[in-house]
């Protein structure tokens, strides 16, 4: 596969894995997965900028901090399909049965 095709496949894979954007994954192989993993922090950064911008904009137009926080968290959940919503679920005391 040409270099530009591998890069495009990796970008599509990262976007479909980390966001709700309706992008077809295309070819999924080791090289596409490697590219997707390499650019995943950038995708996360862009999502963070968008969500942070939403929070700042809400405060700027007069929303209460509680409302801005709730809408910001909801936007993050919706944009990522709740990808890391369970992030703290395994951090409590362990209870074996």
PDB file of C-alpha atoms in Angstrom:
ATOM      1  CA  UNK A   1       0.000   0.000   0.000  1.00  0.00           C
ATOM      2  CA  UNK A   2       1.380   3.459  -0.823  1.00  0.00           C
ATOM      3  CA  UNK A   3       2.524   5.617   2.088  1.00  0.00           C
ATOM      4  CA  UNK A   4      -0.376   8.088   1.707  1.00  0.00           C
ATOM      5  CA  UNK A   5      -2.876   5.213   1.722  1.00  0.00           C
ATOM      6  CA  UNK A   6      -1.397   3.790   4.935  1.00  0.00           C
ATOM      7  CA  UNK A   7      -1.504   7.197   6.589  1.00  0.00           C
ATOM      8  CA  UNK A   8      -5.127   7.752   5.551  1.00  0.00           C
ATOM      9  CA  UNK A   9      -6.091   4.285   6.812  1.00  0.00           C
ATOM     10  CA  UNK A  10      -4.416   5.019  10.153  1.00  0.00           C
ATOM     11  CA  UNK A  11      -6.150   8.372  10.533  1.00  0.00           C
ATOM     12  CA  UNK A  12      -9.526   6.831   9.687  1.00  0.00           C
ATOM     13  CA  UNK A  13      -8.934   4.021  12.185  1.00  0.00           C
ATOM     14  CA  UNK A  14      -8.007   6.486  14.942  1.00  0.00           C
ATOM     15  CA  UNK A  15     -11.055   8.651  14.261  1.00  0.00           C
ATOM     16  CA  UNK A  16     -13.484   5.726  14.218  1.00  0.00           C
ATOM     17  CA  UNK A  17     -11.980   4.249  17.378  1.00  0.00           C
ATOM     18  CA  UNK A  18     -11.782   7.396  19.473  1.00  0.00           C
ATOM     19  CA  UNK A  19     -14.720   9.510  18.287  1.00  0.00           C
ATOM     20  CA  UNK A  20     -18.273   9.298  17.010  1.00  0.00           C
ATOM     21  CA  UNK A  21     -17.315  10.779  13.652  1.00  0.00           C
ATOM     22  CA  UNK A  22     -18.921   8.729  10.869  1.00  0.00           C
ATOM     23  CA  UNK A  23     -15.716   7.752   9.075  1.00  0.00           C
ATOM     24  CA  UNK A  24     -15.273   4.321   7.519  1.00  0.00           C
ATOM     25  CA  UNK A  25     -12.323   2.511   9.039  1.00  0.00           C
ATOM     26  CA  UNK A  26     -11.019   1.241   5.710  1.00  0.00           C
ATOM     27  CA  UNK A  27      -8.051  -1.105   5.780  1.00  0.00           C
ATOM     28  CA  UNK A  28      -7.205  -2.361   9.256  1.00  0.00           C
ATOM     29  CA  UNK A  29      -3.779  -3.950   9.409  1.00  0.00           C
ATOM     30  CA  UNK A  30      -0.627  -3.627  11.497  1.00  0.00           C
ATOM     31  CA  UNK A  31       0.604  -0.504   9.737  1.00  0.00           C
ATOM     32  CA  UNK A  32      -2.780   1.257  10.008  1.00  0.00           C
ATOM     33  CA  UNK A  33      -2.992   0.299  13.682  1.00  0.00           C
ATOM     34  CA  UNK A  34       0.531   1.606  14.318  1.00  0.00           C
ATOM     35  CA  UNK A  35      -0.319   4.931  12.712  1.00  0.00           C
ATOM     36  CA  UNK A  36      -3.623   5.121  14.622  1.00  0.00           C
ATOM     37  CA  UNK A  37      -1.823   4.508  17.920  1.00  0.00           C
ATOM     38  CA  UNK A  38       0.787   7.122  17.082  1.00  0.00           C
ATOM     39  CA  UNK A  39      -1.758   9.847  16.339  1.00  0.00           C
ATOM     40  CA  UNK A  40      -4.216   8.916  19.120  1.00  0.00           C
ATOM     41  CA  UNK A  41      -2.784  11.536  21.523  1.00  0.00           C
ATOM     42  CA  UNK A  42      -3.321  14.202  18.870  1.00  0.00           C
ATOM     43  CA  UNK A  43      -6.924  13.122  18.369  1.00  0.00           C
ATOM     44  CA  UNK A  44      -7.408  13.232  22.145  1.00  0.00           C
ATOM     45  CA  UNK A  45      -5.845  16.679  22.280  1.00  0.00           C
ATOM     46  CA  UNK A  46      -8.188  17.984  19.602  1.00  0.00           C
ATOM     47  CA  UNK A  47     -11.164  16.541  21.471  1.00  0.00           C
ATOM     48  CA  UNK A  48      -9.910  18.182  24.663  1.00  0.00           C
ATOM     49  CA  UNK A  49      -9.549  21.536  22.919  1.00  0.00           C
ATOM     50  CA  UNK A  50     -13.084  21.303  21.541  1.00  0.00           C
ATOM     51  CA  UNK A  51     -14.579  20.293  24.885  1.00  0.00           C
ATOM     52  CA  UNK A  52     -12.550  22.890  26.793  1.00  0.00           C
ATOM     53  CA  UNK A  53     -13.586  25.535  24.286  1.00  0.00           C
ATOM     54  CA  UNK A  54     -17.192  24.599  24.901  1.00  0.00           C
ATOM     55  CA  UNK A  55     -16.743  25.075  28.647  1.00  0.00           C
ATOM     56  CA  UNK A  56     -15.051  28.448  28.199  1.00  0.00           C
ATOM     57  CA  UNK A  57     -17.740  29.592  25.772  1.00  0.00           C
ATOM     58  CA  UNK A  58     -20.507  28.578  28.141  1.00  0.00           C
ATOM     59  CA  UNK A  59     -18.957  30.499  31.022  1.00  0.00           C
ATOM     60  CA  UNK A  60     -18.399  33.487  28.702  1.00  0.00           C
ATOM     61  CA  UNK A  61     -22.094  33.649  27.810  1.00  0.00           C
ATOM     62  CA  UNK A  62     -23.120  33.509  31.462  1.00  0.00           C
ATOM     63  CA  UNK A  63     -23.780  29.852  32.206  1.00  0.00           C
ATOM     64  CA  UNK A  64     -23.251  28.800  35.797  1.00  0.00           C
ATOM     65  CA  UNK A  65     -20.142  26.709  36.471  1.00  0.00           C
ATOM     66  CA  UNK A  66     -22.328  23.727  37.379  1.00  0.00           C
ATOM     67  CA  UNK A  67     -24.224  23.900  34.090  1.00  0.00           C
ATOM     68  CA  UNK A  68     -21.034  24.447  32.083  1.00  0.00           C
ATOM     69  CA  UNK A  69     -19.408  21.473  33.788  1.00  0.00           C
ATOM     70  CA  UNK A  70     -22.397  19.191  33.233  1.00  0.00           C
ATOM     71  CA  UNK A  71     -22.710  20.127  29.557  1.00  0.00           C
ATOM     72  CA  UNK A  72     -18.962  19.781  29.068  1.00  0.00           C
ATOM     73  CA  UNK A  73     -18.891  16.294  30.574  1.00  0.00           C
ATOM     74  CA  UNK A  74     -21.940  15.289  28.535  1.00  0.00           C
ATOM     75  CA  UNK A  75     -20.289  16.577  25.352  1.00  0.00           C
ATOM     76  CA  UNK A  76     -17.167  14.555  26.103  1.00  0.00           C
ATOM     77  CA  UNK A  77     -19.225  11.426  26.674  1.00  0.00           C
ATOM     78  CA  UNK A  78     -21.167  11.962  23.456  1.00  0.00           C
ATOM     79  CA  UNK A  79     -18.116  12.772  21.318  1.00  0.00           C
ATOM     80  CA  UNK A  80     -16.188   9.709  22.498  1.00  0.00           C
ATOM     81  CA  UNK A  81     -19.079   7.281  22.958  1.00  0.00           C
ATOM     82  CA  UNK A  82     -18.192   7.167  26.652  1.00  0.00           C
ATOM     83  CA  UNK A  83     -14.827   5.601  25.835  1.00  0.00           C
ATOM     84  CA  UNK A  84     -13.229   6.339  29.215  1.00  0.00           C
ATOM     85  CA  UNK A  85     -16.326   6.846  31.291  1.00  0.00           C
ATOM     86  CA  UNK A  86     -15.395   3.805  33.370  1.00  0.00           C
ATOM     87  CA  UNK A  87     -11.920   5.185  34.118  1.00  0.00           C
ATOM     88  CA  UNK A  88     -12.227   5.017  37.911  1.00  0.00           C
ATOM     89  CA  UNK A  89     -14.308   1.870  38.141  1.00  0.00           C
ATOM     90  CA  UNK A  90     -11.336  -0.327  39.018  1.00  0.00           C
ATOM     91  CA  UNK A  91      -9.645   2.042  41.444  1.00  0.00           C
ATOM     92  CA  UNK A  92     -11.595   1.247  44.598  1.00  0.00           C
ATOM     93  CA  UNK A  93     -10.923  -1.450  47.158  1.00  0.00           C
ATOM     94  CA  UNK A  94     -10.858  -4.921  45.653  1.00  0.00           C
ATOM     95  CA  UNK A  95     -13.382  -7.381  46.977  1.00  0.00           C
ATOM     96  CA  UNK A  96     -12.786 -10.966  45.964  1.00  0.00           C
ATOM     97  CA  UNK A  97     -15.619 -13.380  46.398  1.00  0.00           C
TER      98      UNK A  97
END
